[in-house]
Amino acid sequence: MSKVAEILEAVKGLTVLELAELVKAFEEEFGVSAAAPVAAVAVPAAGAAPVEEEAQTEFDVILTAAGDKKVNVIKVVREVTGLGLKESKELVDGAPKPVKEKISKEDAEALKAKLVEAGASVEIK
């Protein structure tokens, strides 16, 4: 098996949070930055604000509160983000936090509806 195939297999086994850490380590090690992060949970770049001022085409879905049905909210967060149970629970417990970032308005509205249906308070920015 080639080195590239071995690395690809290793990356397939990572969680979203581990993948985000890997990208961050690559950025620091090699002095580069990811142009378009695949992980939606990543912290937005500092230069993201001017882009939003022009014509907003990308939206962030922010979980502001879990509400009374926290277990249902964790299930929805886990489903839409692909995070593990522990990571999803930490995200919900740490509200307000972004659930998904830089997604289309239609996707943001659909995600908001799912989370509200589960009992969460959600905001789209």
Short mmCIF file of N, CA and C in Angstrom, two decimals:
data_model
loop_
_atom_site.label_atom_id
_atom_site.label_comp_id
_atom_site.label_asym_id
_atom_site.label_seq_id
_atom_site.Cartn_x
_atom_site.Cartn_y
_atom_site.Cartn_z
N MET A 1 0.85 -1.18 0.00
CA MET A 1 0.00 0.00 0.00
C MET A 1 0.89 1.24 0.00
N SER A 2 0.55 2.21 -0.83
CA SER A 2 1.37 3.42 -0.92
C SER A 2 1.16 4.30 0.32
N LYS A 3 2.07 5.23 0.52
CA LYS A 3 1.97 6.14 1.67
C LYS A 3 0.70 6.97 1.59
N VAL A 4 0.34 7.43 0.40
CA VAL A 4 -0.87 8.24 0.23
C VAL A 4 -2.10 7.44 0.62
N ALA A 5 -2.18 6.18 0.19
CA ALA A 5 -3.33 5.34 0.52
C ALA A 5 -3.39 5.09 2.03
N GLU A 6 -2.24 4.91 2.66
CA GLU A 6 -2.21 4.69 4.11
C GLU A 6 -2.72 5.93 4.85
N ILE A 7 -2.29 7.10 4.41
CA ILE A 7 -2.73 8.34 5.05
C ILE A 7 -4.23 8.52 4.85
N LEU A 8 -4.71 8.25 3.65
CA LEU A 8 -6.13 8.37 3.36
C LEU A 8 -6.95 7.45 4.26
N GLU A 9 -6.50 6.24 4.46
CA GLU A 9 -7.20 5.29 5.33
C GLU A 9 -7.21 5.81 6.78
N ALA A 10 -6.10 6.38 7.22
CA ALA A 10 -6.03 6.92 8.58
C ALA A 10 -7.00 8.08 8.74
N VAL A 11 -7.09 8.95 7.74
CA VAL A 11 -7.99 10.11 7.81
C VAL A 11 -9.44 9.67 7.81
N LYS A 12 -9.78 8.61 7.10
CA LYS A 12 -11.15 8.11 7.07
C LYS A 12 -11.64 7.71 8.45
N GLY A 13 -10.73 7.30 9.31
CA GLY A 13 -11.11 6.85 10.65
C GLY A 13 -11.21 7.96 11.67
N LEU A 14 -10.94 9.21 11.29
CA LEU A 14 -10.97 10.33 12.24
C LEU A 14 -12.37 10.89 12.41
N THR A 15 -12.64 11.43 13.60
CA THR A 15 -13.89 12.15 13.82
C THR A 15 -13.73 13.54 13.23
N VAL A 16 -14.81 14.29 13.17
CA VAL A 16 -14.78 15.64 12.61
C VAL A 16 -13.86 16.52 13.46
N LEU A 17 -13.93 16.38 14.77
CA LEU A 17 -13.08 17.20 15.64
C LEU A 17 -11.61 16.85 15.45
N GLU A 18 -11.30 15.56 15.32
CA GLU A 18 -9.91 15.15 15.10
C GLU A 18 -9.42 15.65 13.75
N LEU A 19 -10.30 15.65 12.75
CA LEU A 19 -9.93 16.15 11.44
C LEU A 19 -9.66 17.66 11.49
N ALA A 20 -10.46 18.38 12.25
CA ALA A 20 -10.25 19.82 12.41
C ALA A 20 -8.90 20.08 13.08
N GLU A 21 -8.56 19.27 14.08
CA GLU A 21 -7.26 19.40 14.75
C GLU A 21 -6.12 19.11 13.78
N LEU A 22 -6.32 18.12 12.92
CA LEU A 22 -5.31 17.77 11.93
C LEU A 22 -5.07 18.92 10.96
N VAL A 23 -6.15 19.53 10.49
CA VAL A 23 -6.03 20.67 9.57
C VAL A 23 -5.29 21.81 10.26
N LYS A 24 -5.64 22.07 11.51
CA LYS A 24 -4.99 23.14 12.26
C LYS A 24 -3.49 22.85 12.43
N ALA A 25 -3.15 21.61 12.70
CA ALA A 25 -1.75 21.22 12.85
C ALA A 25 -1.00 21.40 11.53
N PHE A 26 -1.63 21.04 10.40
CA PHE A 26 -1.02 21.26 9.09
C PHE A 26 -0.78 22.74 8.85
N GLU A 27 -1.78 23.56 9.18
CA GLU A 27 -1.66 24.99 8.98
C GLU A 27 -0.48 25.56 9.77
N GLU A 28 -0.37 25.15 11.03
CA GLU A 28 0.71 25.65 11.88
C GLU A 28 2.07 25.11 11.44
N GLU A 29 2.14 23.83 11.12
CA GLU A 29 3.40 23.20 10.75
C GLU A 29 3.98 23.76 9.46
N PHE A 30 3.11 23.95 8.46
CA PHE A 30 3.59 24.33 7.14
C PHE A 30 3.33 25.80 6.79
N GLY A 31 2.73 26.56 7.71
CA GLY A 31 2.49 27.98 7.48
C GLY A 31 1.51 28.26 6.36
N VAL A 32 0.50 27.41 6.21
CA VAL A 32 -0.52 27.59 5.18
C VAL A 32 -1.89 27.67 5.86
N SER A 33 -2.90 28.02 5.07
CA SER A 33 -4.25 28.00 5.62
C SER A 33 -5.18 27.33 4.63
N ALA A 34 -6.19 26.67 5.16
CA ALA A 34 -7.16 25.98 4.31
C ALA A 34 -8.07 27.03 3.68
N ALA A 35 -8.21 27.03 2.37
CA ALA A 35 -9.01 28.03 1.67
C ALA A 35 -10.49 27.87 1.99
N ALA A 36 -11.00 26.65 1.99
CA ALA A 36 -12.40 26.38 2.29
C ALA A 36 -12.47 25.17 3.20
N PRO A 37 -12.58 25.37 4.53
CA PRO A 37 -12.60 24.24 5.45
C PRO A 37 -13.78 23.32 5.18
N VAL A 38 -13.50 22.03 5.20
CA VAL A 38 -14.56 21.04 4.99
C VAL A 38 -15.37 20.88 6.27
N ALA A 39 -14.71 20.95 7.41
CA ALA A 39 -15.39 20.79 8.70
C ALA A 39 -16.21 22.02 9.01
N ALA A 40 -17.52 21.87 9.13
CA ALA A 40 -18.40 22.99 9.38
C ALA A 40 -18.30 23.50 10.79
N VAL A 41 -17.72 22.74 11.68
CA VAL A 41 -17.63 23.10 13.08
C VAL A 41 -16.45 24.01 13.35
N ALA A 42 -15.54 24.17 12.38
CA ALA A 42 -14.34 24.98 12.57
C ALA A 42 -14.70 26.43 12.86
N VAL A 43 -13.83 27.13 13.60
CA VAL A 43 -14.01 28.53 13.93
C VAL A 43 -13.87 29.36 12.66
N PRO A 44 -14.78 30.33 12.41
CA PRO A 44 -14.69 31.12 11.19
C PRO A 44 -13.40 31.96 11.16
N ALA A 45 -12.89 32.17 9.97
CA ALA A 45 -11.66 32.95 9.81
C ALA A 45 -11.92 34.41 10.15
N ALA A 46 -10.86 35.13 10.53
CA ALA A 46 -10.99 36.53 10.92
C ALA A 46 -11.44 37.39 9.75
N GLY A 47 -11.11 37.03 8.54
CA GLY A 47 -11.48 37.81 7.36
C GLY A 47 -12.88 37.51 6.85
N ALA A 48 -13.68 36.77 7.58
CA ALA A 48 -15.00 36.39 7.09
C ALA A 48 -16.00 37.54 7.14
N ALA A 49 -15.82 38.50 8.01
CA ALA A 49 -16.79 39.59 8.16
C ALA A 49 -16.95 40.44 6.89
N PRO A 50 -15.89 40.87 6.20
CA PRO A 50 -16.08 41.68 5.00
C PRO A 50 -16.86 40.95 3.92
N VAL A 51 -16.72 39.65 3.82
CA VAL A 51 -17.45 38.88 2.82
C VAL A 51 -18.94 38.95 3.11
N GLU A 52 -19.31 38.89 4.37
CA GLU A 52 -20.72 38.91 4.73
C GLU A 52 -21.35 40.27 4.46
N GLU A 53 -20.58 41.34 4.47
CA GLU A 53 -21.11 42.67 4.24
C GLU A 53 -21.53 42.88 2.79
N GLU A 54 -20.88 42.23 1.84
CA GLU A 54 -21.20 42.40 0.42
C GLU A 54 -22.59 41.86 0.14
N ALA A 55 -22.73 40.58 -0.03
CA ALA A 55 -24.01 39.93 -0.24
C ALA A 55 -23.92 38.58 0.46
N GLN A 56 -24.67 38.43 1.51
CA GLN A 56 -24.54 37.23 2.32
C GLN A 56 -25.12 36.03 1.60
N THR A 57 -24.24 35.08 1.28
CA THR A 57 -24.67 33.84 0.62
C THR A 57 -24.41 32.64 1.52
N GLU A 58 -23.62 32.84 2.56
CA GLU A 58 -23.31 31.77 3.50
C GLU A 58 -23.80 32.15 4.88
N PHE A 59 -24.42 31.20 5.54
CA PHE A 59 -25.03 31.48 6.84
C PHE A 59 -24.52 30.50 7.88
N ASP A 60 -24.52 30.96 9.14
CA ASP A 60 -24.13 30.14 10.27
C ASP A 60 -25.38 29.84 11.09
N VAL A 61 -25.53 28.59 11.50
CA VAL A 61 -26.64 28.21 12.37
C VAL A 61 -26.09 28.10 13.78
N ILE A 62 -26.56 28.97 14.67
CA ILE A 62 -26.06 29.05 16.03
C ILE A 62 -27.10 28.48 16.99
N LEU A 63 -26.69 27.50 17.78
CA LEU A 63 -27.56 26.94 18.82
C LEU A 63 -27.45 27.87 20.02
N THR A 64 -28.54 28.55 20.38
CA THR A 64 -28.49 29.49 21.49
C THR A 64 -28.86 28.85 22.82
N ALA A 65 -29.74 27.83 22.79
CA ALA A 65 -30.11 27.11 24.01
C ALA A 65 -30.69 25.76 23.63
N ALA A 66 -30.47 24.77 24.49
CA ALA A 66 -30.93 23.42 24.22
C ALA A 66 -32.41 23.24 24.53
N GLY A 67 -32.94 24.03 25.45
CA GLY A 67 -34.34 23.89 25.83
C GLY A 67 -34.56 22.72 26.78
N ASP A 68 -35.82 22.32 26.93
CA ASP A 68 -36.18 21.25 27.86
C ASP A 68 -35.86 19.86 27.32
N LYS A 69 -35.85 19.71 26.00
CA LYS A 69 -35.64 18.40 25.38
C LYS A 69 -34.20 18.28 24.89
N LYS A 70 -33.28 18.36 25.82
CA LYS A 70 -31.85 18.37 25.50
C LYS A 70 -31.41 17.09 24.77
N VAL A 71 -31.93 15.95 25.15
CA VAL A 71 -31.55 14.68 24.53
C VAL A 71 -31.93 14.69 23.05
N ASN A 72 -33.13 15.19 22.74
CA ASN A 72 -33.56 15.26 21.34
C ASN A 72 -32.67 16.21 20.55
N VAL A 73 -32.28 17.31 21.15
CA VAL A 73 -31.41 18.29 20.48
C VAL A 73 -30.05 17.66 20.21
N ILE A 74 -29.52 16.92 21.17
CA ILE A 74 -28.23 16.23 20.98
C ILE A 74 -28.33 15.25 19.82
N LYS A 75 -29.44 14.53 19.72
CA LYS A 75 -29.64 13.58 18.63
C LYS A 75 -29.62 14.28 17.27
N VAL A 76 -30.31 15.42 17.18
CA VAL A 76 -30.35 16.17 15.92
C VAL A 76 -28.97 16.72 15.58
N VAL A 77 -28.28 17.28 16.57
CA VAL A 77 -26.93 17.82 16.34
C VAL A 77 -26.02 16.70 15.85
N ARG A 78 -26.12 15.57 16.47
CA ARG A 78 -25.29 14.42 16.08
C ARG A 78 -25.59 13.99 14.64
N GLU A 79 -26.87 13.99 14.30
CA GLU A 79 -27.29 13.58 12.95
C GLU A 79 -26.77 14.55 11.87
N VAL A 80 -26.92 15.85 12.11
CA VAL A 80 -26.59 16.82 11.06
C VAL A 80 -25.10 17.14 10.97
N THR A 81 -24.35 16.94 12.05
CA THR A 81 -22.93 17.28 12.02
C THR A 81 -22.02 16.08 11.81
N GLY A 82 -22.51 14.89 12.13
CA GLY A 82 -21.67 13.71 12.03
C GLY A 82 -20.74 13.57 13.23
N LEU A 83 -20.93 14.38 14.25
CA LEU A 83 -20.11 14.29 15.46
C LEU A 83 -20.52 13.07 16.27
N GLY A 84 -19.63 12.66 17.14
CA GLY A 84 -19.93 11.57 18.05
C GLY A 84 -20.85 12.06 19.16
N LEU A 85 -21.31 11.13 19.98
CA LEU A 85 -22.22 11.48 21.06
C LEU A 85 -21.59 12.47 22.03
N LYS A 86 -20.35 12.22 22.43
CA LYS A 86 -19.68 13.10 23.40
C LYS A 86 -19.51 14.50 22.83
N GLU A 87 -19.07 14.60 21.57
CA GLU A 87 -18.84 15.91 20.95
C GLU A 87 -20.15 16.67 20.78
N SER A 88 -21.22 15.94 20.40
CA SER A 88 -22.53 16.57 20.23
C SER A 88 -23.05 17.09 21.56
N LYS A 89 -22.87 16.30 22.62
CA LYS A 89 -23.32 16.74 23.94
C LYS A 89 -22.55 17.97 24.39
N GLU A 90 -21.22 17.99 24.14
CA GLU A 90 -20.41 19.15 24.52
C GLU A 90 -20.86 20.39 23.76
N LEU A 91 -21.19 20.24 22.48
CA LEU A 91 -21.65 21.36 21.68
C LEU A 91 -22.96 21.90 22.25
N VAL A 92 -23.90 21.01 22.56
CA VAL A 92 -25.20 21.43 23.09
C VAL A 92 -25.03 22.05 24.48
N ASP A 93 -24.20 21.44 25.33
CA ASP A 93 -23.97 21.98 26.68
C ASP A 93 -23.27 23.34 26.63
N GLY A 94 -22.48 23.58 25.61
CA GLY A 94 -21.71 24.82 25.51
C GLY A 94 -22.44 25.94 24.80
N ALA A 95 -23.75 25.78 24.55
CA ALA A 95 -24.51 26.81 23.83
C ALA A 95 -24.37 28.15 24.53
N PRO A 96 -24.29 29.23 23.79
CA PRO A 96 -24.45 29.37 22.34
C PRO A 96 -23.18 28.99 21.58
N LYS A 97 -23.36 28.12 20.59
CA LYS A 97 -22.26 27.67 19.74
C LYS A 97 -22.79 27.42 18.33
N PRO A 98 -21.92 27.58 17.33
CA PRO A 98 -22.35 27.28 15.97
C PRO A 98 -22.48 25.77 15.75
N VAL A 99 -23.58 25.37 15.13
CA VAL A 99 -23.78 23.96 14.79
C VAL A 99 -23.17 23.69 13.42
N LYS A 100 -23.49 24.57 12.48
CA LYS A 100 -22.92 24.50 11.13
C LYS A 100 -22.63 25.91 10.67
N GLU A 101 -21.55 26.06 9.92
CA GLU A 101 -21.15 27.37 9.43
C GLU A 101 -21.00 27.35 7.92
N LYS A 102 -21.21 28.53 7.34
CA LYS A 102 -21.02 28.74 5.91
C LYS A 102 -21.84 27.77 5.06
N ILE A 103 -23.14 27.72 5.35
CA ILE A 103 -24.03 26.88 4.55
C ILE A 103 -25.05 27.78 3.85
N SER A 104 -25.73 27.25 2.86
CA SER A 104 -26.71 28.04 2.11
C SER A 104 -27.90 28.40 2.99
N LYS A 105 -28.63 29.43 2.55
CA LYS A 105 -29.79 29.88 3.31
C LYS A 105 -30.83 28.77 3.45
N GLU A 106 -31.06 28.01 2.36
CA GLU A 106 -32.04 26.92 2.40
C GLU A 106 -31.63 25.85 3.42
N ASP A 107 -30.34 25.48 3.40
CA ASP A 107 -29.85 24.48 4.34
C ASP A 107 -29.94 25.00 5.78
N ALA A 108 -29.64 26.29 5.95
CA ALA A 108 -29.69 26.89 7.29
C ALA A 108 -31.12 26.88 7.82
N GLU A 109 -32.08 27.23 6.96
CA GLU A 109 -33.48 27.24 7.38
C GLU A 109 -33.96 25.83 7.72
N ALA A 110 -33.57 24.85 6.92
CA ALA A 110 -33.96 23.46 7.18
C ALA A 110 -33.38 22.96 8.50
N LEU A 111 -32.10 23.29 8.74
CA LEU A 111 -31.45 22.88 9.98
C LEU A 111 -32.10 23.56 11.18
N LYS A 112 -32.41 24.84 11.04
CA LYS A 112 -33.08 25.57 12.13
C LYS A 112 -34.42 24.90 12.45
N ALA A 113 -35.18 24.55 11.41
CA ALA A 113 -36.48 23.92 11.64
C ALA A 113 -36.33 22.60 12.39
N LYS A 114 -35.32 21.79 12.02
CA LYS A 114 -35.08 20.51 12.70
C LYS A 114 -34.75 20.73 14.17
N LEU A 115 -33.86 21.70 14.43
CA LEU A 115 -33.44 21.94 15.81
C LEU A 115 -34.59 22.52 16.65
N VAL A 116 -35.37 23.42 16.07
CA VAL A 116 -36.50 24.00 16.80
C VAL A 116 -37.53 22.92 17.10
N GLU A 117 -37.76 22.04 16.13
CA GLU A 117 -38.69 20.93 16.33
C GLU A 117 -38.23 20.03 17.48
N ALA A 118 -36.91 19.90 17.64
CA ALA A 118 -36.36 19.08 18.72
C ALA A 118 -36.40 19.80 20.06
N GLY A 119 -36.72 21.10 20.05
CA GLY A 119 -36.85 21.84 21.30
C GLY A 119 -35.76 22.86 21.56
N ALA A 120 -34.89 23.13 20.59
CA ALA A 120 -33.77 24.06 20.79
C ALA A 120 -34.16 25.47 20.38
N SER A 121 -33.40 26.43 20.89
CA SER A 121 -33.49 27.82 20.42
C SER A 121 -32.32 28.02 19.47
N VAL A 122 -32.63 28.53 18.26
CA VAL A 122 -31.63 28.61 17.20
C VAL A 122 -31.67 29.99 16.57
N GLU A 123 -30.51 30.43 16.12
CA GLU A 123 -30.38 31.72 15.46
C GLU A 123 -29.56 31.53 14.19
N ILE A 124 -29.94 32.22 13.13
CA ILE A 124 -29.17 32.15 11.87
C ILE A 124 -28.48 33.49 11.68
N LYS A 125 -27.19 33.44 11.43
CA LYS A 125 -26.42 34.67 11.21
C LYS A 125 -25.82 34.64 9.85
#
